[in-house]
Coordinates of N, CA, C and O in Angstrom, one line a residue:
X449 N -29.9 126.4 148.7 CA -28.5 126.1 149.1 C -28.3 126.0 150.6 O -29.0 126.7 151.3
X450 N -27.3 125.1 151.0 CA -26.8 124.9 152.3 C -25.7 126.0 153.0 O -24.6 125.8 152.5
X451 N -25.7 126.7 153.6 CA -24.4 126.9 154.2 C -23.6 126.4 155.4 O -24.4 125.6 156.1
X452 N -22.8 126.5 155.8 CA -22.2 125.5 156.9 C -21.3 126.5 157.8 O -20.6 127.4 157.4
X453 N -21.6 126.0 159.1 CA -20.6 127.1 160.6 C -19.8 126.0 160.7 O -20.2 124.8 160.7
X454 N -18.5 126.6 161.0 CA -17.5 126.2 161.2 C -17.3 126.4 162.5 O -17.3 127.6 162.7
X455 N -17.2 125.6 163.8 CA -17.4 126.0 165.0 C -16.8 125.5 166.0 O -16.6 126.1 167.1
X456 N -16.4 124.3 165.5 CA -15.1 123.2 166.4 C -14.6 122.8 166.2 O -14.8 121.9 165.4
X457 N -13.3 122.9 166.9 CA -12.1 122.1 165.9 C -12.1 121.0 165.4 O -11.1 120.6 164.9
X458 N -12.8 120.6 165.4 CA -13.4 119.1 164.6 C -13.9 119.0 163.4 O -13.8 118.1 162.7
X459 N -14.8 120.4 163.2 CA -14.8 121.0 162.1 C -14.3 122.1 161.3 O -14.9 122.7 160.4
X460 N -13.0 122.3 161.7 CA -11.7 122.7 161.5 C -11.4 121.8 161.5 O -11.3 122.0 160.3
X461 N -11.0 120.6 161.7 CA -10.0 119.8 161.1 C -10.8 118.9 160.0 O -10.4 117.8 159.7
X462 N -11.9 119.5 159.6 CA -12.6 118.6 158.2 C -13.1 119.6 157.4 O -14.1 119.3 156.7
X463 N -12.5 121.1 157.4 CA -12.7 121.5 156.7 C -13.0 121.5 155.0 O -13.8 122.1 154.3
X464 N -12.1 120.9 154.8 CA -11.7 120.4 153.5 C -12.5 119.4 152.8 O -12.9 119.4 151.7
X465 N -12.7 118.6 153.7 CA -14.0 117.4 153.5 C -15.1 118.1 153.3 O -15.6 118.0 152.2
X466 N -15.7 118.9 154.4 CA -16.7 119.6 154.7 C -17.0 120.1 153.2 O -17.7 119.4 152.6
X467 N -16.5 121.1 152.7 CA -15.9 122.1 151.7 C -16.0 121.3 150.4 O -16.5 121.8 149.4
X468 N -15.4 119.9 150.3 CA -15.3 119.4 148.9 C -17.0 118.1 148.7 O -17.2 117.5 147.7
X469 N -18.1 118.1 149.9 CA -19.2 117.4 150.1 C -20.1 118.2 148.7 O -20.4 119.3 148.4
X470 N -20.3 116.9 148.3 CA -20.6 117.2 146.6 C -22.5 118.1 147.1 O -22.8 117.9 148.2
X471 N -23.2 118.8 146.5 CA -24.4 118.9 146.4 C -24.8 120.7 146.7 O -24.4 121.5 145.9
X472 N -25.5 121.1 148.2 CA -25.8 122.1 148.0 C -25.3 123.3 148.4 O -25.7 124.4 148.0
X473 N -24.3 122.8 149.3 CA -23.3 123.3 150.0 C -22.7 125.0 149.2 O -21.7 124.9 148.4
X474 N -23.1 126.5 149.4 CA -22.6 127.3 148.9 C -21.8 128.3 149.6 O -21.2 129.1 148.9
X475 N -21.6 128.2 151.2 CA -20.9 129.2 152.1 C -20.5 128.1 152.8 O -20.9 126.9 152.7
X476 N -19.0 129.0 154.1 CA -18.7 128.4 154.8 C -19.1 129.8 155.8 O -19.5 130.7 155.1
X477 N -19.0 129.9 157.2 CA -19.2 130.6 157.7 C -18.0 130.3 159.2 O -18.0 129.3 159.9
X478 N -17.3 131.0 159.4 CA -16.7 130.9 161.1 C -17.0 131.4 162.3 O -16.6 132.5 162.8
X479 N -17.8 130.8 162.8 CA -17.9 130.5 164.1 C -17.4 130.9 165.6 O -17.6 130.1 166.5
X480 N -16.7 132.0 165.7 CA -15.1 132.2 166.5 C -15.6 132.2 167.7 O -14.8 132.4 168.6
X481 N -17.1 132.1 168.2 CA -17.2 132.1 169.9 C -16.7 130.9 169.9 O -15.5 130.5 170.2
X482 N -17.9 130.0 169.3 CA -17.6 128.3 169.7 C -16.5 127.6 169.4 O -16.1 126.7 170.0
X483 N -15.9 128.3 168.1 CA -14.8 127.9 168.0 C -13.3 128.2 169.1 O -12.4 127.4 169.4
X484 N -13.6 129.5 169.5 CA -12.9 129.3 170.6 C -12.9 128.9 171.7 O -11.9 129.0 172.3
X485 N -14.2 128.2 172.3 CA -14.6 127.8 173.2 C -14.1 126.1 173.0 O -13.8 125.4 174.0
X486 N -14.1 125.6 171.6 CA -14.0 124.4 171.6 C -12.4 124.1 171.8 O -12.0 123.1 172.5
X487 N -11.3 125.0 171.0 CA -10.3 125.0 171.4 C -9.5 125.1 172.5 O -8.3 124.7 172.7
X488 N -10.6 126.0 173.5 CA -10.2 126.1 174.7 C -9.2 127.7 174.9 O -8.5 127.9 175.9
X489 N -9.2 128.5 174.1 CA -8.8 129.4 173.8 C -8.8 130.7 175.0 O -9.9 130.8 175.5
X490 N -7.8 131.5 175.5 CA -8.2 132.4 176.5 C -8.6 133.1 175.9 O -7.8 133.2 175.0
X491 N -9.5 133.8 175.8 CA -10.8 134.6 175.4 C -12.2 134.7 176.1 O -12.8 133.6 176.3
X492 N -12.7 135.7 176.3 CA -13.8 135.8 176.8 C -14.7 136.9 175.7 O -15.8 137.3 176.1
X493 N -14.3 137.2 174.6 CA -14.0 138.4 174.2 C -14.9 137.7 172.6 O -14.1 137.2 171.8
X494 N -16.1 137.6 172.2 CA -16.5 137.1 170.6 C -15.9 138.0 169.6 O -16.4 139.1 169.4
X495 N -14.8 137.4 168.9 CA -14.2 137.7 167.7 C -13.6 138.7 167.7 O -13.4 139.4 166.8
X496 N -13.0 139.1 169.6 CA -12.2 139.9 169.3 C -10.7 139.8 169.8 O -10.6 138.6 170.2
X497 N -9.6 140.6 169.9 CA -8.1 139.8 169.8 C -7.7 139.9 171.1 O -8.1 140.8 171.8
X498 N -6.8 138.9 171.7 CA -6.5 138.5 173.0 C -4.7 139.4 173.0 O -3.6 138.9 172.7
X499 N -5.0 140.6 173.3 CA -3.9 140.9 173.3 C -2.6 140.5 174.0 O -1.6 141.2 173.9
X500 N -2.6 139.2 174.8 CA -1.5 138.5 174.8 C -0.9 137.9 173.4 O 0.1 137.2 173.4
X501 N -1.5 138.0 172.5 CA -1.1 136.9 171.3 C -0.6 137.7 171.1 O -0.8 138.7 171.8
X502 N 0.5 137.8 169.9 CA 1.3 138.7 169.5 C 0.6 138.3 167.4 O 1.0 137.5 166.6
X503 N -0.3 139.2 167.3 CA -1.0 139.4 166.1 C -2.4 138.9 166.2 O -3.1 139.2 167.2
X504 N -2.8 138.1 165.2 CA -4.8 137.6 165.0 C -4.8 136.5 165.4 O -4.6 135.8 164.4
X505 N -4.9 135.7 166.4 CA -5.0 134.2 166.7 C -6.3 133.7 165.6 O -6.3 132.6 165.0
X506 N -7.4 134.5 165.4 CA -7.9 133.8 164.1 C -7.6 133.4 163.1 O -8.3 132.5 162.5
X507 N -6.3 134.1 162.4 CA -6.0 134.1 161.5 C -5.5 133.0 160.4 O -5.5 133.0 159.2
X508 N -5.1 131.8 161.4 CA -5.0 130.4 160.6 C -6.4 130.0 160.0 O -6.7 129.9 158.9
X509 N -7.4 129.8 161.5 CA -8.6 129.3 161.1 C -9.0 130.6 159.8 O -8.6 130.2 158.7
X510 N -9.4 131.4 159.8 CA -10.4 131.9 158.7 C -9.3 132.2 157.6 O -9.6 132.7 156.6
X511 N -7.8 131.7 157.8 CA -7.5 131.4 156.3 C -7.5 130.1 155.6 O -7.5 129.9 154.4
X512 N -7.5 129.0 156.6 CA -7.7 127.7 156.6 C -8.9 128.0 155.7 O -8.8 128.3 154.5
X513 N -9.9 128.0 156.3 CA -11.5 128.0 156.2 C -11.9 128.8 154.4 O -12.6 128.3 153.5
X514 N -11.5 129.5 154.3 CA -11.5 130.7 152.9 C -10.4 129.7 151.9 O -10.8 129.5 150.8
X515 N -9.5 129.3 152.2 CA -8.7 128.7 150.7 C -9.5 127.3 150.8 O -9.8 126.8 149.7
X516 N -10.0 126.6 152.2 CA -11.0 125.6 151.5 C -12.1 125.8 151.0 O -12.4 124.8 150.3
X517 N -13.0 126.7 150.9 CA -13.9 127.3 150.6 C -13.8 127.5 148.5 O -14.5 127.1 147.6
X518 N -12.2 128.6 148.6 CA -11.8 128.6 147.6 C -11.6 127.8 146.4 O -11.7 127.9 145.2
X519 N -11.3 126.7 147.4 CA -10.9 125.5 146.4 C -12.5 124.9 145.9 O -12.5 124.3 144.9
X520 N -13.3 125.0 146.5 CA -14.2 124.2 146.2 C -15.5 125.5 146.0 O -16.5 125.3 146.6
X521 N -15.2 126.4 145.4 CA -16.1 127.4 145.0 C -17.4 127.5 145.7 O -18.5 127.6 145.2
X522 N -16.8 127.6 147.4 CA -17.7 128.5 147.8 C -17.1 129.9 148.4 O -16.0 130.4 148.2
X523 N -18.3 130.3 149.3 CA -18.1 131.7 149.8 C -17.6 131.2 151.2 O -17.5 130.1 151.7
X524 N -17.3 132.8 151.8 CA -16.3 132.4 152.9 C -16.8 133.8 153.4 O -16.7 135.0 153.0
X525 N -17.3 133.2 154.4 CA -17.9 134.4 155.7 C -17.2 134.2 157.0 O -16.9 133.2 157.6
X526 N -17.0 135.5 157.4 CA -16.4 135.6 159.2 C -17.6 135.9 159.9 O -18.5 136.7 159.5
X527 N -17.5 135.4 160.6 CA -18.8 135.6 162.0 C -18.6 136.6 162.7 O -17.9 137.5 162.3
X528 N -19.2 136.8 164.1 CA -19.4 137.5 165.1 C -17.9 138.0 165.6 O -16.9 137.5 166.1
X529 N -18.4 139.8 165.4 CA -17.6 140.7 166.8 C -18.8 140.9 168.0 O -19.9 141.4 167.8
X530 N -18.4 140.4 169.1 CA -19.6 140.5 170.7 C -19.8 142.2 170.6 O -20.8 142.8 170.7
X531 N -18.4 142.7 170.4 CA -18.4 144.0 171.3 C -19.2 145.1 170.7 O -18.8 146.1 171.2
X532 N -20.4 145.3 169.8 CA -21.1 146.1 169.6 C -21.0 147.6 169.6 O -21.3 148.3 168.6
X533 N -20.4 148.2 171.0 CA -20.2 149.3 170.8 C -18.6 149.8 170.9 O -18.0 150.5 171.6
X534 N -18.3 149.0 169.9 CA -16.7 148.9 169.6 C -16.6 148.8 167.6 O -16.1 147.8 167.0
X535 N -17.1 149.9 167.1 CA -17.3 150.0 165.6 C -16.1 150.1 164.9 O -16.0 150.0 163.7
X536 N -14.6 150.4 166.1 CA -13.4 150.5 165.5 C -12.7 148.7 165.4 O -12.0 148.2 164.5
X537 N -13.1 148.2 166.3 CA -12.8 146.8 166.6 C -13.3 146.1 165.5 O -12.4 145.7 164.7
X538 N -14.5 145.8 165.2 CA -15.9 145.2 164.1 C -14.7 145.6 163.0 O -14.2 144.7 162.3
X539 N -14.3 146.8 162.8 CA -13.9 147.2 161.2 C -12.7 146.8 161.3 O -12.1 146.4 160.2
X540 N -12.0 146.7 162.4 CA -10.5 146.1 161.9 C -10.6 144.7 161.7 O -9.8 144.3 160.9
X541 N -11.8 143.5 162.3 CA -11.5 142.2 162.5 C -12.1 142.2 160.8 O -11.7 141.4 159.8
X542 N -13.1 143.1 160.7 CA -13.7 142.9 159.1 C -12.3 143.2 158.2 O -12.1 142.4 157.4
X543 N -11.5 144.3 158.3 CA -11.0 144.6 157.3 C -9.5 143.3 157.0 O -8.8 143.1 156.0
X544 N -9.3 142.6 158.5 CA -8.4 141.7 158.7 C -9.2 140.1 158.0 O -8.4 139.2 157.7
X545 N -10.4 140.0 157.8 CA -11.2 139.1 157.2 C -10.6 139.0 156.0 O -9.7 138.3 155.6
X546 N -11.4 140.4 155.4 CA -11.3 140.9 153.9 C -10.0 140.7 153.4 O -10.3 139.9 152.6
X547 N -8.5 140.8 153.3 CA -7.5 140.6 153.2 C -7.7 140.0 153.0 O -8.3 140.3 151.9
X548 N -7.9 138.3 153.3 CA -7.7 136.7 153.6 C -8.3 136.4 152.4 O -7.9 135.4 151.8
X549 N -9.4 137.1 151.9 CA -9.8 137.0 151.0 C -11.7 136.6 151.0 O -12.5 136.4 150.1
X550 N -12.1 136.7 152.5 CA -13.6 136.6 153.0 C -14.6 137.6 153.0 O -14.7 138.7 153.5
X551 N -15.5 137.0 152.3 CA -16.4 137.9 151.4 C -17.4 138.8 152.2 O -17.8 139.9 151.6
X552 N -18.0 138.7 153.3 CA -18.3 138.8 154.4 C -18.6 139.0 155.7 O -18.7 137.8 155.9
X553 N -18.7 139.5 156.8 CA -19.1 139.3 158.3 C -20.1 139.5 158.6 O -20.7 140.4 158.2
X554 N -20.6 138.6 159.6 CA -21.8 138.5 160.3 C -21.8 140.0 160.9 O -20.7 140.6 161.2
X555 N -23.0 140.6 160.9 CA -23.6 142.1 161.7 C -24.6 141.4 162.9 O -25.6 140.8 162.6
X556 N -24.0 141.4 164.4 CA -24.8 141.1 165.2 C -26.0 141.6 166.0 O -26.8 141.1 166.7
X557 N -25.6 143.2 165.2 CA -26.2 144.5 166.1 C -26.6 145.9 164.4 O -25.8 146.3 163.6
X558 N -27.6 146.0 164.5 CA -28.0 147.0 163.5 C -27.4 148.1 162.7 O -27.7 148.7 161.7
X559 N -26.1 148.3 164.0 CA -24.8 149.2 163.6 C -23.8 148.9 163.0 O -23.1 149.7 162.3
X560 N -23.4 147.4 163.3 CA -22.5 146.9 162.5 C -23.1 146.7 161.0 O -22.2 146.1 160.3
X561 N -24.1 146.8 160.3 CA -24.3 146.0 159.1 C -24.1 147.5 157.9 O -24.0 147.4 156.6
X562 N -24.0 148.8 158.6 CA -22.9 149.8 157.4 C -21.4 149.4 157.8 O -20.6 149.5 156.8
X563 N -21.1 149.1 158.7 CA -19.5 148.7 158.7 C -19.1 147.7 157.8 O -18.2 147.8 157.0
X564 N -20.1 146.2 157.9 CA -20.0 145.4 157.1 C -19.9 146.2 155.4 O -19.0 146.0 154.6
X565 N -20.7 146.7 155.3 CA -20.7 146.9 153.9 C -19.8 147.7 153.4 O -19.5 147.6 152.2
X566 N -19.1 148.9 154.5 CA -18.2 149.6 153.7 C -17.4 148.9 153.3 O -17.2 148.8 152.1
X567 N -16.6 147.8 154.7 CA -15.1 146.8 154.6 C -15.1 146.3 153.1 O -14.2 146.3 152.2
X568 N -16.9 145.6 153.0 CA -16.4 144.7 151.9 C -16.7 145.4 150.2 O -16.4 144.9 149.1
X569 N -17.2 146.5 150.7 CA -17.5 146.6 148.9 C -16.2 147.4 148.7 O -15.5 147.8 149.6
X570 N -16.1 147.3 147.3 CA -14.1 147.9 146.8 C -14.8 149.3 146.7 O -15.8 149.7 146.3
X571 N -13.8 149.8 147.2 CA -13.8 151.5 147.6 C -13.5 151.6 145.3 O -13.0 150.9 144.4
X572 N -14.4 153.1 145.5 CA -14.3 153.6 143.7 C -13.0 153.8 143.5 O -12.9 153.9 142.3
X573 N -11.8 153.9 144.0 CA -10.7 153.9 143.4 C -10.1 152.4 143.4 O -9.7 152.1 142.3
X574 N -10.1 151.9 143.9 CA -9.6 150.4 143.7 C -10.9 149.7 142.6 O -10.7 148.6 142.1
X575 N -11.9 150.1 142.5 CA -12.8 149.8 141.0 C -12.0 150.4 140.0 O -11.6 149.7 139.1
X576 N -11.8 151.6 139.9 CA -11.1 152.8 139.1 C -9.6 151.6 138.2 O -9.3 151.4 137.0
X577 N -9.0 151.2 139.3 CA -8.0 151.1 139.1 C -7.9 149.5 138.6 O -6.9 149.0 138.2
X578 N -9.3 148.7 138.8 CA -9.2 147.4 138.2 C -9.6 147.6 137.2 O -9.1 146.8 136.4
X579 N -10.3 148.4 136.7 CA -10.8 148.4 135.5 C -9.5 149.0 134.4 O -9.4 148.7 133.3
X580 N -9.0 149.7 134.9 CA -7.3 150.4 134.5 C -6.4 149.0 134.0 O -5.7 149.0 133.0
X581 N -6.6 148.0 134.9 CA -5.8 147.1 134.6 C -6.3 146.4 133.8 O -5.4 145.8 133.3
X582 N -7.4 146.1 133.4 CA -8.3 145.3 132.5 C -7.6 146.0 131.2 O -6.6 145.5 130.5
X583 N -8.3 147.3 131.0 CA -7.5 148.2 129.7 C -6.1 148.5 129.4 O -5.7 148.9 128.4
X584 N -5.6 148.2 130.3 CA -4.3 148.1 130.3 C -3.5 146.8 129.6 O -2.5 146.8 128.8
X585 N -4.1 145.9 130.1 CA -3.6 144.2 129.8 C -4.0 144.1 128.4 O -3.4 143.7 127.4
X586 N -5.3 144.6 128.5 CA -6.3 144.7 126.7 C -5.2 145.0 125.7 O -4.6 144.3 124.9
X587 N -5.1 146.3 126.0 CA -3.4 147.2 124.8 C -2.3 146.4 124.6 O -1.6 146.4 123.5
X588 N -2.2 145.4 125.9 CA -0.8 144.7 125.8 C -1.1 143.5 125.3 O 0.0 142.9 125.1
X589 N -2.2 142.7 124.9 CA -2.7 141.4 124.8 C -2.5 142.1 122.9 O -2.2 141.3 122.0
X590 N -2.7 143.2 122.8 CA -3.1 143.2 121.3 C -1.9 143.4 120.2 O -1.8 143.2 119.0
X591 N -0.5 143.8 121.4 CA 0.5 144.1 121.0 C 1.8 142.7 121.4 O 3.0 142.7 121.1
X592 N 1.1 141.7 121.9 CA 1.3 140.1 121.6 C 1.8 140.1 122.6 O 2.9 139.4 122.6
X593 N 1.4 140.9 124.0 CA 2.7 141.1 125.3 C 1.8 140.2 126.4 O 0.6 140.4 126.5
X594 N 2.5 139.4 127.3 CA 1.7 138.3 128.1 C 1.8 139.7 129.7 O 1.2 139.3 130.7
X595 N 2.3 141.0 129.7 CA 2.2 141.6 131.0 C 2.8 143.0 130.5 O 3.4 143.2 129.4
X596 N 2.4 144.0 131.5 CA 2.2 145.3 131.0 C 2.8 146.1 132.3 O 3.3 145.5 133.2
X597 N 2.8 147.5 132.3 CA 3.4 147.9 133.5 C 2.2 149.1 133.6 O 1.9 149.7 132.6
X598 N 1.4 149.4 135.0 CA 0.5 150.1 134.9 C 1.3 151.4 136.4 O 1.9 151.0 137.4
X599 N 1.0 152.1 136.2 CA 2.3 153.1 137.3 C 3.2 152.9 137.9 O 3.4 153.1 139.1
X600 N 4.1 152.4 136.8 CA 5.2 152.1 137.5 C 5.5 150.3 137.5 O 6.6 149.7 137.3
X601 N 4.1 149.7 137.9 CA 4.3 148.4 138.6 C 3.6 147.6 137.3 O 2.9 148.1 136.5
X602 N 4.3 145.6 137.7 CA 4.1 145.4 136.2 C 2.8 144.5 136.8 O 2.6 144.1 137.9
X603 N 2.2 144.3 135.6 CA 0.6 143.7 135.7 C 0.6 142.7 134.8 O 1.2 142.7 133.7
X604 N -0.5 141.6 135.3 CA 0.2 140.0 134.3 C -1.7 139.3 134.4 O -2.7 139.8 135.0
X605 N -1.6 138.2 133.7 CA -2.6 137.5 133.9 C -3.4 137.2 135.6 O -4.7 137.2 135.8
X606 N -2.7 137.0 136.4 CA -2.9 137.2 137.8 C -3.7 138.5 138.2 O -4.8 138.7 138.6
X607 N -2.6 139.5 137.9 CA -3.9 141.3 138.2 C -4.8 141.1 137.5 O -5.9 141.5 137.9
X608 N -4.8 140.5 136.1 CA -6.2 140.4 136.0 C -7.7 140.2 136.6 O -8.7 140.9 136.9
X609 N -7.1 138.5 136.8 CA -8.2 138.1 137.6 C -8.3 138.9 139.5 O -9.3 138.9 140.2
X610 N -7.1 139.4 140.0 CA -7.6 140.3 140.6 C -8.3 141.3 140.7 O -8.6 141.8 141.8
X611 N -8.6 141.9 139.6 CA -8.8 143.0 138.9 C -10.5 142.5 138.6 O -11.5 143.1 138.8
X612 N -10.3 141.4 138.2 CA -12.0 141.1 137.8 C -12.8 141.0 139.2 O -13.8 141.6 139.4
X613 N -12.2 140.2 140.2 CA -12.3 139.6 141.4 C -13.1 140.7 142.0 O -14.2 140.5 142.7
X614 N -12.5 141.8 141.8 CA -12.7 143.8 142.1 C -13.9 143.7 141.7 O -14.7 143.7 142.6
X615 N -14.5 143.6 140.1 CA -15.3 144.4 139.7 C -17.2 143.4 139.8 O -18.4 143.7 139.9
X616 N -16.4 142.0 139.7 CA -17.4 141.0 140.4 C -18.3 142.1 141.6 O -19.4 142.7 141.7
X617 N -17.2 141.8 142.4 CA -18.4 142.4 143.8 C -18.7 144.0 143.3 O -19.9 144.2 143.6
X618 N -18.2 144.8 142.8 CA -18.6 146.4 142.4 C -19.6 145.8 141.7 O -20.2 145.2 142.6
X619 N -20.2 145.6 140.6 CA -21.4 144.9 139.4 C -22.3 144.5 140.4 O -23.5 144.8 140.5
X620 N -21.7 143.6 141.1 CA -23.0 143.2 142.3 C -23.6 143.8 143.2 O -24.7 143.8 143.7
X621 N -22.6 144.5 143.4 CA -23.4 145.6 144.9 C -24.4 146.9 144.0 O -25.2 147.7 144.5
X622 N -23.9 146.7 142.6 CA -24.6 147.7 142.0 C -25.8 147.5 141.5 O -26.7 148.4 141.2
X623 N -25.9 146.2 141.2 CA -27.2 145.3 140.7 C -28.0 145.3 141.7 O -29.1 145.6 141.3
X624 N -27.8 145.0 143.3 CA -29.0 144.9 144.3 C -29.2 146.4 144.0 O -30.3 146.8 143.7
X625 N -28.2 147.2 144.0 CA -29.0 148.6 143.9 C -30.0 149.4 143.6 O -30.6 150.3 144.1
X626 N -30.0 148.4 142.4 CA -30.9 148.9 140.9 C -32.2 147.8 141.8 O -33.4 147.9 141.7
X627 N -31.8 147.2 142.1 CA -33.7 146.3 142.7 C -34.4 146.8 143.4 O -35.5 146.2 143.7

């Protein structure tokens, strides 16, 4: 399989093309030095925030980049934090990835690649608790109900597949385990 860096706005503005290119194509990946280099962006700083912006100036591109990815069933990776010995930084731009829905970040440095893996694998209580919703919907599917209410809050075909989305990556991180 192919994967593809997203790196100038040029490829940011074809993302979608890029993304729907029929054959081997399985990741997208972002790019955020060159990409901000190509934008022309004030930053000196790889993948990390310009605290003049008021929030994540990445945050269009690597949501851009992940719903095209989405749509055309691939994966969706964030690239490079520079700052290395900045493990608080690395885990917020990871955990600000992860939200968006990006499966991934590049580890530039030997330290960041346990940060990567805490961000992205689902902590045991949010496994705990997809699997709750699975059994939960189960009871309610059998009693002819299209949504259920699980502490409080109501749960529908959507938490499902959130819920599976959860246990996808748990099953996997558990299978390399076992190798």
């Amino acid at each position: 399989g192919l994967e593809a860096l997203i790196e100038t706005a040029l490829g940011m503005a074809n993302v979608e093309a890029i993304a729907a290119t029929p054959g081997r194509l399985e990741a997208m990946h972002f790019g955020v030095a060159d990409y901000a280099a190509s934008n022309k962006a004030r930053t000196v700083n790889i993948g990390g925030l310009n605290p003049d912006y008021p929030g994540d100036q990445w945050h269009f591109a690597l949501s851009r980049m992940t719903v095209a990815c989405r749509a055309y069933g691939l994966r969706a990776i964030d690239g490079p934090f520079g700052d290395f010995s900045d493990p608080e930084g690395y885990m917020a731009a990871a955990r600000r990835a992860a939200a968006l829905g990006i499966e991934g970040k590049w580890a530039i440095h030997p330290s960041q690649i346990a940060l990567a893996n805490d961000v992205f694998s689902p902590p045991e209580k949010e496994v705990t608790r997809a699997r709750r919703i699975l059994e939960v919907l189960k009871e309610a599917e059998a009693l002819g109900k299209g949504a259920a209410a699980l502490d409080g809050k109501m749960i529908d075909a959507a938490s499902e597949r959130m819920a599976r989305n959860v246990l996808v990556v748990s099953e996997a991180i558990e299978r390399a385990g076992q190798t």
